[in-house]
Amino acid sequence: MNYINFVNHLLRCCVTAGSYAVAIQSRVRLQPEKKGGNPFTRALTDADLSVQNFFEVELLSAGYPIRFDPEEAAHSLNIGYFPSDANHMMLLDPIDGTKYYADGIPYFGIACTLLRRDTIVAGVYCMPHQGRAYVMVEGLSGPRSIHLLDSLKGLSLSLPTGGQPLRLRPESTAIAVWDEHIDPAAMSRLRADGNTIACSTYPGPNPQQWRYGVPSVLAGDAAAIVKPRAKLLDFGMAAWIVEHAGGCVSDFAGNPIPNYLDYPDQRIPGLVCSRDRAVHERIISALRG
């Protein structure tokens, strides 16, 4: 399987799906909420299902030998048409940040992850409102930052030469913490360390809380994210790209993530993802106490 060609196809799909999602955002209809969790995990819209269905149709029509495991699998009409014994599997979060999207906030993503058995071999995180995608493919010298608008001119999607090498930007000092399952004492130490944003409560006290989501380290909006029970298909994939861009990734004890697929339910129990070693060590020290 040619990963470069596959990712270029995904990028073209992201351009179309992202343009659609932006166009209908102000009037998108809500679907019945999913059970359990919090407002972020329960939210569901027509756009989630339509984007997922669009990717299913695109991938099936291209005949890729892959399995397909989207976030809204319970609503899929097409999963059964993908080969169940394929060596490759694609994960899709069709609208990452559905709650923010449904509330009209211009900050959501489309997250695509390609696995070969138990290894990530490609990741694409597309931010439609920002007109940008962050891409890593096995075999590239490093991740790329790509202007999606250039794709309309036939530019920037011809990996491995397209786009610019991804550089993790140093401007932000924010540490985004999903504090719902963080020890209160550790959270107090994190707050004492500097600009810590608590993200589990929505709406929260920070009016731009929405900037501190899955892609925040990639986009330069945060210096680090701290996330218990981080899903592979969004936080895990973004962390994989950050790691290849020279950032630091570990569990809450500071141990490396040996394999992003080694965890039950494709969730990393505790994920710390930072743009550099100095930030990372401060966070681990606060978590350890």
PDB file of C-alpha atoms in Angstrom:
ATOM      1  CA  MET A   1       0.000   0.000   0.000  1.00  0.00           C
ATOM      2  CA  ASN A   2       1.428   3.385  -1.007  1.00  0.00           C
ATOM      3  CA  TYR A   3       0.991   5.561   2.081  1.00  0.00           C
ATOM      4  CA  ILE A   4       1.843   8.814   0.309  1.00  0.00           C
ATOM      5  CA  ASN A   5      -0.880   8.293  -2.303  1.00  0.00           C
ATOM      6  CA  PHE A   6      -3.339   7.254   0.391  1.00  0.00           C
ATOM      7  CA  VAL A   7      -2.667  10.347   2.498  1.00  0.00           C
ATOM      8  CA  ASN A   8      -2.951  12.619  -0.525  1.00  0.00           C
ATOM      9  CA  HIS A   9      -6.404  11.119  -1.116  1.00  0.00           C
ATOM     10  CA  LEU A  10      -7.296  11.751   2.533  1.00  0.00           C
ATOM     11  CA  LEU A  11      -6.208  15.375   2.213  1.00  0.00           C
ATOM     12  CA  ARG A  12      -8.432  15.890  -0.810  1.00  0.00           C
ATOM     13  CA  CYS A  13     -11.306  14.337   1.135  1.00  0.00           C
ATOM     14  CA  CYS A  14     -10.568  16.659   4.058  1.00  0.00           C
ATOM     15  CA  VAL A  15     -10.811  19.696   1.781  1.00  0.00           C
ATOM     16  CA  THR A  16     -14.285  18.689   0.571  1.00  0.00           C
ATOM     17  CA  ALA A  17     -15.576  17.444   3.925  1.00  0.00           C
ATOM     18  CA  GLY A  18     -14.166  20.436   5.775  1.00  0.00           C
ATOM     19  CA  SER A  19     -15.714  22.915   3.335  1.00  0.00           C
ATOM     20  CA  TYR A  20     -19.070  21.179   3.755  1.00  0.00           C
ATOM     21  CA  ALA A  21     -18.843  21.241   7.555  1.00  0.00           C
ATOM     22  CA  VAL A  22     -17.953  24.940   7.598  1.00  0.00           C
ATOM     23  CA  ALA A  23     -20.754  25.790   5.141  1.00  0.00           C
ATOM     24  CA  ILE A  24     -23.511  24.217   7.255  1.00  0.00           C
ATOM     25  CA  GLN A  25     -22.111  24.912  10.735  1.00  0.00           C
ATOM     26  CA  SER A  26     -24.378  27.854  11.548  1.00  0.00           C
ATOM     27  CA  ARG A  27     -27.506  25.796  10.893  1.00  0.00           C
ATOM     28  CA  VAL A  28     -26.380  22.224  11.567  1.00  0.00           C
ATOM     29  CA  ARG A  29     -28.961  19.972  13.211  1.00  0.00           C
ATOM     30  CA  LEU A  30     -28.210  18.102  16.400  1.00  0.00           C
ATOM     31  CA  GLN A  31     -28.621  14.346  16.596  1.00  0.00           C
ATOM     32  CA  PRO A  32     -29.828  12.709  19.840  1.00  0.00           C
ATOM     33  CA  GLU A  33     -26.996  12.807  22.356  1.00  0.00           C
ATOM     34  CA  LYS A  34     -24.904   9.707  22.912  1.00  0.00           C
ATOM     35  CA  LYS A  35     -25.070   8.077  26.341  1.00  0.00           C
ATOM     36  CA  GLY A  36     -22.744   8.721  29.280  1.00  0.00           C
ATOM     37  CA  GLY A  37     -19.556  10.712  29.428  1.00  0.00           C
ATOM     38  CA  ASN A  38     -19.538  14.501  29.384  1.00  0.00           C
ATOM     39  CA  PRO A  39     -20.905  17.187  27.024  1.00  0.00           C
ATOM     40  CA  PHE A  40     -17.936  16.671  24.699  1.00  0.00           C
ATOM     41  CA  THR A  41     -18.376  12.912  24.281  1.00  0.00           C
ATOM     42  CA  ARG A  42     -22.183  13.027  24.087  1.00  0.00           C
ATOM     43  CA  ALA A  43     -22.475  15.631  21.314  1.00  0.00           C
ATOM     44  CA  LEU A  44     -23.501  14.471  17.827  1.00  0.00           C
ATOM     45  CA  THR A  45     -24.616  16.385  14.717  1.00  0.00           C
ATOM     46  CA  ASP A  46     -25.650  15.730  11.137  1.00  0.00           C
ATOM     47  CA  ALA A  47     -22.148  16.792  10.093  1.00  0.00           C
ATOM     48  CA  ASP A  48     -20.489  13.976  12.077  1.00  0.00           C
ATOM     49  CA  LEU A  49     -22.552  11.378  10.263  1.00  0.00           C
ATOM     50  CA  SER A  50     -22.338  13.011   6.834  1.00  0.00           C
ATOM     51  CA  VAL A  51     -18.557  13.459   6.923  1.00  0.00           C
ATOM     52  CA  GLN A  52     -18.121   9.884   8.124  1.00  0.00           C
ATOM     53  CA  ASN A  53     -20.351   8.596   5.341  1.00  0.00           C
ATOM     54  CA  PHE A  54     -18.429  10.673   2.772  1.00  0.00           C
ATOM     55  CA  PHE A  55     -15.123   9.109   3.817  1.00  0.00           C
ATOM     56  CA  GLU A  56     -16.670   5.641   3.713  1.00  0.00           C
ATOM     57  CA  VAL A  57     -17.873   6.181   0.150  1.00  0.00           C
ATOM     58  CA  GLU A  58     -14.527   7.648  -0.951  1.00  0.00           C
ATOM     59  CA  LEU A  59     -12.461   4.852   0.584  1.00  0.00           C
ATOM     60  CA  LEU A  60     -14.688   2.067  -0.694  1.00  0.00           C
ATOM     61  CA  SER A  61     -14.837   3.493  -4.207  1.00  0.00           C
ATOM     62  CA  ALA A  62     -11.016   3.659  -4.297  1.00  0.00           C
ATOM     63  CA  GLY A  63     -10.771  -0.007  -3.313  1.00  0.00           C
ATOM     64  CA  TYR A  64      -8.175   0.385  -0.569  1.00  0.00           C
ATOM     65  CA  PRO A  65      -7.427  -2.885   1.280  1.00  0.00           C
ATOM     66  CA  ILE A  66      -8.249  -1.474   4.710  1.00  0.00           C
ATOM     67  CA  ARG A  67     -10.579  -1.992   7.611  1.00  0.00           C
ATOM     68  CA  PHE A  68     -12.482   1.039   8.825  1.00  0.00           C
ATOM     69  CA  ASP A  69     -13.176   2.019  12.427  1.00  0.00           C
ATOM     70  CA  PRO A  70     -14.870   5.440  12.691  1.00  0.00           C
ATOM     71  CA  GLU A  71     -15.924   7.130  15.910  1.00  0.00           C
ATOM     72  CA  GLU A  72     -19.603   6.932  15.003  1.00  0.00           C
ATOM     73  CA  ALA A  73     -19.471   3.264  14.007  1.00  0.00           C
ATOM     74  CA  ALA A  74     -22.916   2.654  15.494  1.00  0.00           C
ATOM     75  CA  HIS A  75     -24.396   4.904  12.790  1.00  0.00           C
ATOM     76  CA  SER A  76     -22.412   3.535   9.841  1.00  0.00           C
ATOM     77  CA  LEU A  77     -24.129   1.982   6.830  1.00  0.00           C
ATOM     78  CA  ASN A  78     -20.879   0.840   5.244  1.00  0.00           C
ATOM     79  CA  ILE A  79     -18.478  -0.721   7.755  1.00  0.00           C
ATOM     80  CA  GLY A  80     -19.522  -4.201   6.668  1.00  0.00           C
ATOM     81  CA  TYR A  81     -18.302  -3.528   3.125  1.00  0.00           C
ATOM     82  CA  PHE A  82     -14.681  -3.048   4.218  1.00  0.00           C
ATOM     83  CA  PRO A  83     -12.529  -6.219   4.321  1.00  0.00           C
ATOM     84  CA  SER A  84     -12.488  -7.509   7.891  1.00  0.00           C
ATOM     85  CA  ASP A  85      -9.127  -9.288   7.542  1.00  0.00           C
ATOM     86  CA  ALA A  86      -7.078  -6.424   6.051  1.00  0.00           C
ATOM     87  CA  ASN A  87      -3.655  -5.671   7.544  1.00  0.00           C
ATOM     88  CA  HIS A  88      -4.366  -1.941   7.561  1.00  0.00           C
ATOM     89  CA  MET A  89      -7.102  -0.108   9.424  1.00  0.00           C
ATOM     90  CA  MET A  90      -8.173   3.521   9.302  1.00  0.00           C
ATOM     91  CA  LEU A  91      -9.578   5.354  12.308  1.00  0.00           C
ATOM     92  CA  LEU A  92     -11.699   8.452  11.711  1.00  0.00           C
ATOM     93  CA  ASP A  93     -13.026  11.169  13.965  1.00  0.00           C
ATOM     94  CA  PRO A  94     -15.271  12.953  11.447  1.00  0.00           C
ATOM     95  CA  ILE A  95     -15.822  16.078  13.554  1.00  0.00           C
ATOM     96  CA  ASP A  96     -13.296  16.304  16.362  1.00  0.00           C
ATOM     97  CA  GLY A  97     -14.678  18.861  18.797  1.00  0.00           C
ATOM     98  CA  THR A  98     -18.354  18.267  18.025  1.00  0.00           C
ATOM     99  CA  LYS A  99     -19.576  20.257  21.036  1.00  0.00           C
ATOM    100  CA  TYR A 100     -17.618  23.335  19.988  1.00  0.00           C
ATOM    101  CA  TYR A 101     -18.691  22.805  16.379  1.00  0.00           C
ATOM    102  CA  ALA A 102     -22.369  22.597  17.365  1.00  0.00           C
ATOM    103  CA  ASP A 103     -21.988  25.822  19.349  1.00  0.00           C
ATOM    104  CA  GLY A 104     -20.690  27.643  16.282  1.00  0.00           C
ATOM    105  CA  ILE A 105     -17.074  27.951  17.414  1.00  0.00           C
ATOM    106  CA  PRO A 106     -14.586  28.050  14.499  1.00  0.00           C
ATOM    107  CA  TYR A 107     -12.279  25.384  15.897  1.00  0.00           C
ATOM    108  CA  PHE A 108     -12.864  21.750  15.000  1.00  0.00           C
ATOM    109  CA  GLY A 109     -10.965  19.065  13.169  1.00  0.00           C
ATOM    110  CA  ILE A 110     -11.102  15.959  11.016  1.00  0.00           C
ATOM    111  CA  ALA A 111      -8.752  13.287  12.364  1.00  0.00           C
ATOM    112  CA  CYS A 112      -7.548  10.371  10.222  1.00  0.00           C
ATOM    113  CA  THR A 113      -5.200   7.656  11.501  1.00  0.00           C
ATOM    114  CA  LEU A 114      -3.850   4.749   9.437  1.00  0.00           C
ATOM    115  CA  LEU A 115      -2.640   1.661  11.285  1.00  0.00           C
ATOM    116  CA  ARG A 116      -0.626  -1.294  10.032  1.00  0.00           C
ATOM    117  CA  ARG A 117      -1.530  -4.030  12.473  1.00  0.00           C
ATOM    118  CA  ASP A 118      -0.400  -2.479  15.784  1.00  0.00           C
ATOM    119  CA  THR A 119       1.601   0.474  14.428  1.00  0.00           C
ATOM    120  CA  ILE A 120       0.575   3.980  13.361  1.00  0.00           C
ATOM    121  CA  VAL A 121       1.910   4.604   9.850  1.00  0.00           C
ATOM    122  CA  ALA A 122       0.101   7.833   8.916  1.00  0.00           C
ATOM    123  CA  GLY A 123      -1.841  10.612  10.577  1.00  0.00           C
ATOM    124  CA  VAL A 124      -3.747  13.602   9.215  1.00  0.00           C
ATOM    125  CA  TYR A 125      -5.292  16.290  11.400  1.00  0.00           C
ATOM    126  CA  CYS A 126      -7.247  18.807   9.313  1.00  0.00           C
ATOM    127  CA  MET A 127      -8.484  22.148  10.696  1.00  0.00           C
ATOM    128  CA  PRO A 128     -11.022  23.446   8.138  1.00  0.00           C
ATOM    129  CA  HIS A 129     -11.574  26.936   9.569  1.00  0.00           C
ATOM    130  CA  GLN A 130      -7.824  27.497   9.756  1.00  0.00           C
ATOM    131  CA  GLY A 131      -7.293  26.057   6.259  1.00  0.00           C
ATOM    132  CA  ARG A 132      -4.490  23.859   7.528  1.00  0.00           C
ATOM    133  CA  ALA A 133      -3.617  20.200   7.981  1.00  0.00           C
ATOM    134  CA  TYR A 134      -0.869  18.538   9.998  1.00  0.00           C
ATOM    135  CA  VAL A 135       0.451  15.374   8.388  1.00  0.00           C
ATOM    136  CA  MET A 136       2.914  12.613   9.208  1.00  0.00           C
ATOM    137  CA  VAL A 137       3.533   9.544   7.070  1.00  0.00           C
ATOM    138  CA  GLU A 138       5.932   6.685   7.688  1.00  0.00           C
ATOM    139  CA  GLY A 139       8.955   7.277   5.479  1.00  0.00           C
ATOM    140  CA  LEU A 140       8.825  11.084   5.576  1.00  0.00           C
ATOM    141  CA  SER A 141      11.722  12.922   7.189  1.00  0.00           C
ATOM    142  CA  GLY A 142       9.226  14.582   9.528  1.00  0.00           C
ATOM    143  CA  PRO A 143       5.685  15.980   9.815  1.00  0.00           C
ATOM    144  CA  ARG A 144       4.340  18.577   7.400  1.00  0.00           C
ATOM    145  CA  SER A 145       2.093  21.598   7.860  1.00  0.00           C
ATOM    146  CA  ILE A 146      -0.043  22.055   4.749  1.00  0.00           C
ATOM    147  CA  HIS A 147      -2.207  24.955   3.583  1.00  0.00           C
ATOM    148  CA  LEU A 148      -5.457  23.351   2.450  1.00  0.00           C
ATOM    149  CA  LEU A 149      -6.411  26.343   0.326  1.00  0.00           C
ATOM    150  CA  ASP A 150      -3.416  25.624  -1.888  1.00  0.00           C
ATOM    151  CA  SER A 151      -5.029  22.311  -2.784  1.00  0.00           C
ATOM    152  CA  LEU A 152      -7.599  24.215  -4.815  1.00  0.00           C
ATOM    153  CA  LYS A 153      -4.715  25.209  -7.090  1.00  0.00           C
ATOM    154  CA  GLY A 154      -3.345  21.689  -7.172  1.00  0.00           C
ATOM    155  CA  LEU A 155      -0.492  22.609  -4.838  1.00  0.00           C
ATOM    156  CA  SER A 156       0.889  21.384  -1.512  1.00  0.00           C
ATOM    157  CA  LEU A 157      -0.769  17.974  -1.532  1.00  0.00           C
ATOM    158  CA  SER A 158       2.005  16.253  -3.486  1.00  0.00           C
ATOM    159  CA  LEU A 159       3.754  14.685  -0.516  1.00  0.00           C
ATOM    160  CA  PRO A 160       6.542  14.143   0.335  1.00  0.00           C
ATOM    161  CA  THR A 161       7.582  17.537  -1.064  1.00  0.00           C
ATOM    162  CA  GLY A 162       4.369  19.452  -0.345  1.00  0.00           C
ATOM    163  CA  GLY A 163       3.843  21.779   2.574  1.00  0.00           C
ATOM    164  CA  GLN A 164       6.367  23.006   5.108  1.00  0.00           C
ATOM    165  CA  PRO A 165       8.237  21.019   7.772  1.00  0.00           C
ATOM    166  CA  LEU A 166       6.227  21.266  10.987  1.00  0.00           C
ATOM    167  CA  ARG A 167       7.916  23.404  13.626  1.00  0.00           C
ATOM    168  CA  LEU A 168       6.343  23.398  17.080  1.00  0.00           C
ATOM    169  CA  ARG A 169       5.819  27.078  17.860  1.00  0.00           C
ATOM    170  CA  PRO A 170       7.141  28.446  21.184  1.00  0.00           C
ATOM    171  CA  GLU A 171       4.775  31.398  21.677  1.00  0.00           C
ATOM    172  CA  SER A 172       2.126  29.896  23.967  1.00  0.00           C
ATOM    173  CA  THR A 173       2.795  29.065  27.612  1.00  0.00           C
ATOM    174  CA  ALA A 174      -0.642  27.496  28.189  1.00  0.00           C
ATOM    175  CA  ILE A 175      -0.911  23.996  29.609  1.00  0.00           C
ATOM    176  CA  ALA A 176      -4.280  22.473  28.703  1.00  0.00           C
ATOM    177  CA  VAL A 177      -5.443  19.991  31.344  1.00  0.00           C
ATOM    178  CA  TRP A 178      -8.535  17.786  31.182  1.00  0.00           C
ATOM    179  CA  ASP A 179      -8.906  17.836  34.935  1.00  0.00           C
ATOM    180  CA  GLU A 180     -11.967  15.619  35.385  1.00  0.00           C
ATOM    181  CA  HIS A 181      -9.806  12.636  36.419  1.00  0.00           C
ATOM    182  CA  ILE A 182      -6.729  14.503  37.689  1.00  0.00           C
ATOM    183  CA  ASP A 183      -5.789  14.301  41.375  1.00  0.00           C
ATOM    184  CA  PRO A 184      -6.794  17.663  42.943  1.00  0.00           C
ATOM    185  CA  ALA A 185      -3.380  18.060  44.603  1.00  0.00           C
ATOM    186  CA  ALA A 186      -1.645  17.511  41.258  1.00  0.00           C
ATOM    187  CA  MET A 187      -3.998  20.025  39.654  1.00  0.00           C
ATOM    188  CA  SER A 188      -3.091  22.588  42.328  1.00  0.00           C
ATOM    189  CA  ARG A 189       0.602  22.064  41.608  1.00  0.00           C
ATOM    190  CA  LEU A 190      -0.020  22.466  37.881  1.00  0.00           C
ATOM    191  CA  ARG A 191      -1.933  25.696  38.478  1.00  0.00           C
ATOM    192  CA  ALA A 192       0.891  27.029  40.645  1.00  0.00           C
ATOM    193  CA  ASP A 193       3.364  26.357  37.850  1.00  0.00           C
ATOM    194  CA  GLY A 194       1.860  28.894  35.471  1.00  0.00           C
ATOM    195  CA  ASN A 195      -0.756  29.320  32.772  1.00  0.00           C
ATOM    196  CA  THR A 196      -2.857  26.181  33.293  1.00  0.00           C
ATOM    197  CA  ILE A 197      -6.239  25.927  31.538  1.00  0.00           C
ATOM    198  CA  ALA A 198      -8.816  23.498  32.977  1.00  0.00           C
ATOM    199  CA  CYS A 199     -10.726  22.043  30.038  1.00  0.00           C
ATOM    200  CA  SER A 200     -13.169  19.475  31.440  1.00  0.00           C
ATOM    201  CA  THR A 201     -15.895  21.953  32.446  1.00  0.00           C
ATOM    202  CA  TYR A 202     -17.737  23.608  29.583  1.00  0.00           C
ATOM    203  CA  PRO A 203     -18.340  26.444  29.361  1.00  0.00           C
ATOM    204  CA  GLY A 204     -15.364  27.223  31.555  1.00  0.00           C
ATOM    205  CA  PRO A 205     -13.952  30.453  32.977  1.00  0.00           C
ATOM    206  CA  ASN A 206     -11.576  30.934  30.038  1.00  0.00           C
ATOM    207  CA  PRO A 207     -13.535  32.483  27.121  1.00  0.00           C
ATOM    208  CA  GLN A 208     -11.156  30.881  24.617  1.00  0.00           C
ATOM    209  CA  GLN A 209     -11.166  27.434  26.207  1.00  0.00           C
ATOM    210  CA  TRP A 210     -11.949  26.000  22.780  1.00  0.00           C
ATOM    211  CA  ARG A 211      -8.388  26.771  21.636  1.00  0.00           C
ATOM    212  CA  TYR A 212      -6.987  24.101  23.922  1.00  0.00           C
ATOM    213  CA  GLY A 213      -8.183  20.929  22.229  1.00  0.00           C
ATOM    214  CA  VAL A 214      -6.592  18.000  20.428  1.00  0.00           C
ATOM    215  CA  PRO A 215      -4.483  20.018  17.941  1.00  0.00           C
ATOM    216  CA  SER A 216      -3.420  22.800  20.319  1.00  0.00           C
ATOM    217  CA  VAL A 217       0.273  21.817  20.524  1.00  0.00           C
ATOM    218  CA  LEU A 218       0.429  21.255  16.757  1.00  0.00           C
ATOM    219  CA  ALA A 219      -1.201  24.638  16.103  1.00  0.00           C
ATOM    220  CA  GLY A 220       0.888  26.500  18.686  1.00  0.00           C
ATOM    221  CA  ASP A 221      -2.084  27.384  20.898  1.00  0.00           C
ATOM    222  CA  ALA A 222      -0.700  25.431  23.875  1.00  0.00           C
ATOM    223  CA  ALA A 223       2.715  24.413  25.137  1.00  0.00           C
ATOM    224  CA  ALA A 224       1.334  21.083  26.363  1.00  0.00           C
ATOM    225  CA  ILE A 225      -1.766  19.000  26.926  1.00  0.00           C
ATOM    226  CA  VAL A 226      -2.478  16.699  29.867  1.00  0.00           C
ATOM    227  CA  LYS A 227      -5.242  14.192  29.146  1.00  0.00           C
ATOM    228  CA  PRO A 228      -6.452  11.172  31.129  1.00  0.00           C
ATOM    229  CA  ARG A 229      -8.019   8.386  29.043  1.00  0.00           C
ATOM    230  CA  ALA A 230      -6.821   9.907  25.782  1.00  0.00           C
ATOM    231  CA  LYS A 231      -8.370   8.323  22.707  1.00  0.00           C
ATOM    232  CA  LEU A 232      -5.990   7.039  20.063  1.00  0.00           C
ATOM    233  CA  LEU A 233      -8.042   8.371  17.150  1.00  0.00           C
ATOM    234  CA  ASP A 234      -7.623  12.028  18.162  1.00  0.00           C
ATOM    235  CA  PHE A 235      -5.302  12.834  21.078  1.00  0.00           C
ATOM    236  CA  GLY A 236      -3.087   9.798  20.475  1.00  0.00           C
ATOM    237  CA  MET A 237      -2.647  10.477  16.768  1.00  0.00           C
ATOM    238  CA  ALA A 238      -1.930  14.188  17.351  1.00  0.00           C
ATOM    239  CA  ALA A 239       0.642  13.243  20.015  1.00  0.00           C
ATOM    240  CA  TRP A 240       2.267  10.833  17.539  1.00  0.00           C
ATOM    241  CA  ILE A 241       2.712  13.723  15.091  1.00  0.00           C
ATOM    242  CA  VAL A 242       4.049  16.007  17.862  1.00  0.00           C
ATOM    243  CA  GLU A 243       6.569  13.338  18.849  1.00  0.00           C
ATOM    244  CA  HIS A 244       7.835  13.093  15.264  1.00  0.00           C
ATOM    245  CA  ALA A 245       8.127  16.903  15.183  1.00  0.00           C
ATOM    246  CA  GLY A 246      10.535  16.836  18.128  1.00  0.00           C
ATOM    247  CA  GLY A 247       8.065  17.223  20.985  1.00  0.00           C
ATOM    248  CA  CYS A 248       7.817  15.040  24.092  1.00  0.00           C
ATOM    249  CA  VAL A 249       5.159  12.430  24.835  1.00  0.00           C
ATOM    250  CA  SER A 250       4.791  10.236  27.920  1.00  0.00           C
ATOM    251  CA  ASP A 251       2.383   8.871  30.480  1.00  0.00           C
ATOM    252  CA  PHE A 252       1.759  10.714  33.756  1.00  0.00           C
ATOM    253  CA  ALA A 253       4.791   9.052  35.369  1.00  0.00           C
ATOM    254  CA  GLY A 254       7.087  10.247  32.601  1.00  0.00           C
ATOM    255  CA  ASN A 255       7.403   6.852  30.936  1.00  0.00           C
ATOM    256  CA  PRO A 256       7.461   6.759  27.117  1.00  0.00           C
ATOM    257  CA  ILE A 257       4.382   5.498  25.301  1.00  0.00           C
ATOM    258  CA  PRO A 258       5.787   2.191  23.976  1.00  0.00           C
ATOM    259  CA  ASN A 259       2.999   1.642  21.488  1.00  0.00           C
ATOM    260  CA  TYR A 260      -0.113   3.738  21.086  1.00  0.00           C
ATOM    261  CA  LEU A 261      -2.185   0.583  20.566  1.00  0.00           C
ATOM    262  CA  ASP A 262      -1.081  -1.243  23.723  1.00  0.00           C
ATOM    263  CA  TYR A 263      -3.987   0.062  25.792  1.00  0.00           C
ATOM    264  CA  PRO A 264      -7.542  -1.273  26.267  1.00  0.00           C
ATOM    265  CA  ASP A 265     -10.248   0.417  24.210  1.00  0.00           C
ATOM    266  CA  GLN A 266      -7.567   2.378  22.324  1.00  0.00           C
ATOM    267  CA  ARG A 267      -7.314   4.831  25.228  1.00  0.00           C
ATOM    268  CA  ILE A 268      -4.044   5.934  26.826  1.00  0.00           C
ATOM    269  CA  PRO A 269      -4.689   6.079  30.619  1.00  0.00           C
ATOM    270  CA  GLY A 270      -2.637   9.251  31.073  1.00  0.00           C
ATOM    271  CA  LEU A 271      -1.122  11.273  28.216  1.00  0.00           C
ATOM    272  CA  VAL A 272       1.243  14.239  28.472  1.00  0.00           C
ATOM    273  CA  CYS A 273       2.184  15.839  25.162  1.00  0.00           C
ATOM    274  CA  SER A 274       4.541  18.840  25.199  1.00  0.00           C
ATOM    275  CA  ARG A 275       6.351  20.938  22.632  1.00  0.00           C
ATOM    276  CA  ASP A 276       9.741  20.594  24.388  1.00  0.00           C
ATOM    277  CA  ARG A 277      11.593  18.777  27.158  1.00  0.00           C
ATOM    278  CA  ALA A 278      11.650  21.690  29.644  1.00  0.00           C
ATOM    279  CA  VAL A 279       7.858  22.107  29.623  1.00  0.00           C
ATOM    280  CA  HIS A 280       7.381  18.355  29.788  1.00  0.00           C
ATOM    281  CA  GLU A 281       9.604  17.883  32.826  1.00  0.00           C
ATOM    282  CA  ARG A 282       7.797  20.638  34.755  1.00  0.00           C
ATOM    283  CA  ILE A 283       4.458  18.937  34.116  1.00  0.00           C
ATOM    284  CA  ILE A 284       5.693  15.477  35.101  1.00  0.00           C
ATOM    285  CA  SER A 285       7.186  16.923  38.292  1.00  0.00           C
ATOM    286  CA  ALA A 286       3.836  18.505  39.184  1.00  0.00           C
ATOM    287  CA  LEU A 287       1.931  15.286  38.471  1.00  0.00           C
ATOM    288  CA  ARG A 288       4.318  13.206  40.573  1.00  0.00           C
ATOM    289  CA  GLY A 289       4.319  15.656  43.489  1.00  0.00           C
TER     290      GLY A 289
END
